XYZ file of C-alpha atoms in Angstrom:
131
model
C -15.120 -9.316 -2.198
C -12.392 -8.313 -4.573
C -10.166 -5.368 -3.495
C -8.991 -2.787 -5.489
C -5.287 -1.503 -5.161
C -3.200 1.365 -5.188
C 0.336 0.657 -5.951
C 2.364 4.197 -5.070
C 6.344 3.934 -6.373
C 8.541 5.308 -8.240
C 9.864 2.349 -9.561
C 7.670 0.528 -12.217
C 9.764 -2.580 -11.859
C 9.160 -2.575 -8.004
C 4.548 -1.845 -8.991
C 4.763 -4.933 -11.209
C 6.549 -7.064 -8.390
C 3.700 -5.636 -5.935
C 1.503 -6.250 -8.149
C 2.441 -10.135 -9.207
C 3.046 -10.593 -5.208
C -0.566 -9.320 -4.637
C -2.052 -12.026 -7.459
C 0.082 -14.841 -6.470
C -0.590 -14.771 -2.687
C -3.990 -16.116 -3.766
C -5.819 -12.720 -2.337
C -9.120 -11.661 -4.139
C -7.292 -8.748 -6.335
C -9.464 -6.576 -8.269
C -8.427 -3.285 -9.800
C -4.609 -2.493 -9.642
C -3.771 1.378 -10.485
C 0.023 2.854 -10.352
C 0.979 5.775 -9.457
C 4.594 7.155 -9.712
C 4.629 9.283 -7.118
C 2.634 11.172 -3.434
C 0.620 13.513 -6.178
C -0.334 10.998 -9.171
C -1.180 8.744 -6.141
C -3.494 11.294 -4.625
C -5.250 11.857 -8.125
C -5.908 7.872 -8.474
C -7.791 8.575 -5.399
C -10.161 11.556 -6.194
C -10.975 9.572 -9.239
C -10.984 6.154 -7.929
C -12.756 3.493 -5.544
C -9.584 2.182 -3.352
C -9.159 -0.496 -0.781
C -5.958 -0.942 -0.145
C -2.789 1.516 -0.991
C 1.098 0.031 -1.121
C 3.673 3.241 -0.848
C 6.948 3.379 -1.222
C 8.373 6.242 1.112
C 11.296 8.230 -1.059
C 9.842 9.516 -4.142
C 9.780 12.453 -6.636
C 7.246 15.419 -6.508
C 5.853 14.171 -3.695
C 7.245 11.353 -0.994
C 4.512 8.336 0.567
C 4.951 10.202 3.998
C 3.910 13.298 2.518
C 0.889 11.033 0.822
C 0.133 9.537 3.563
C -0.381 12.749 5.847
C -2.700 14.426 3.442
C -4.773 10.724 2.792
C -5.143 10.983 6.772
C -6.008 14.836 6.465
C -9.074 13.878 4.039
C -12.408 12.883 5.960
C -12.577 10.568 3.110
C -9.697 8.503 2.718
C -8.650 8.974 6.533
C -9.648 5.525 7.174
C -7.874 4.240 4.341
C -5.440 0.841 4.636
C -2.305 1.838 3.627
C 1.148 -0.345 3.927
C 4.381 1.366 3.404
C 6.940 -1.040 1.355
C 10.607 0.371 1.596
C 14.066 -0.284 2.858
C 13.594 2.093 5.306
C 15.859 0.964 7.958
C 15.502 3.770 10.738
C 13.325 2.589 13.736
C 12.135 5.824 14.699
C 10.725 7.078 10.648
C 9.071 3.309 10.577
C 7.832 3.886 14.685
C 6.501 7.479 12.972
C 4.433 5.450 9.949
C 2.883 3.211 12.241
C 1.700 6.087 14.409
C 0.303 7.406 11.233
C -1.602 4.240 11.092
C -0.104 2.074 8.602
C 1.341 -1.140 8.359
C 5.406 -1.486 7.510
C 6.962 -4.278 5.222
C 10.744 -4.220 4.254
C 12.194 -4.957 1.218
C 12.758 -7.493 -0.076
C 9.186 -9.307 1.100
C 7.369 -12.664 0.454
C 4.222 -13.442 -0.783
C 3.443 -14.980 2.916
C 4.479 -11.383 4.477
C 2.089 -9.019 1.742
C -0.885 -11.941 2.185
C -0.518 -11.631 6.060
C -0.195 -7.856 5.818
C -3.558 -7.370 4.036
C -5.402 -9.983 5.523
C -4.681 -8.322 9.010
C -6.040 -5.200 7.580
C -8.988 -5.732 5.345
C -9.734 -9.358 6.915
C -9.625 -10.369 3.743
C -8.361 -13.714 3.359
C -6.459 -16.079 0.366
C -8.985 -17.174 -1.934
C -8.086 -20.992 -1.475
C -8.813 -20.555 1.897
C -12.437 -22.453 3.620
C -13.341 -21.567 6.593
């Protein structure tokens, strides 16, 4: 099962290190779409299949939290994995993500930490892996 990924930040350096993180942590990777920002990232979804969605929290037009509450607010994405990737360093924004149901990985991150991330959310696991 390959997943397909939505990679939401403003920063097209920081998609492209998402996105090489994603293929070199060995996880079944199908379709990668970018989005700049909350609203592009919401339009990749009304037009797109998604498994998976990586958001970066302080953006233009519209910011991931923003995003993420109208994703939640849609009977068909409100399921949706979604993992926040900023440097976000208050406990009490990252304590309100969670409770919006997603996952939380700081910046900088590994490949180990992204792999672990989705594998505890999809239960998809590295495609080396037997077993």
């Amino acid at each position: 099962m390959s997943l397909n990924v939505l990679i939401v930040d403003d920063s097209a350096v920081m998609r492209a290190m998402v996105t090489k993180t994603l293929r070199g942590a060995g996880l079944p990777i199908g379709q990668v779409l970018e989005a700049a920002n909350g609203q592009e990232g919401l339009d990749a979804l009304a037009e797109n299949w998604v498994d998976l969605v990586f958001a970066d929290i302080n953006m233009p037009v519209m910011g991931g939290e923003e995003m993420i509450e109208k994703i939640r607010a849609n009977p068909t994405w409100s399921d949706l994995s979604i993992v926040v990737i900023s440097t976000e360093g208050s406990k009490a924004r990252i304590e309100s993500l969670r409770a919006k149901g997603t996952e939380f990985v700081h910046k900088p991150f590994t490949p180990e930490i992204v792999r672990d991330v989705v594998a505890h959310l999809t239960g998809v696991h590295n495609e080396q892996e037997t077993g």
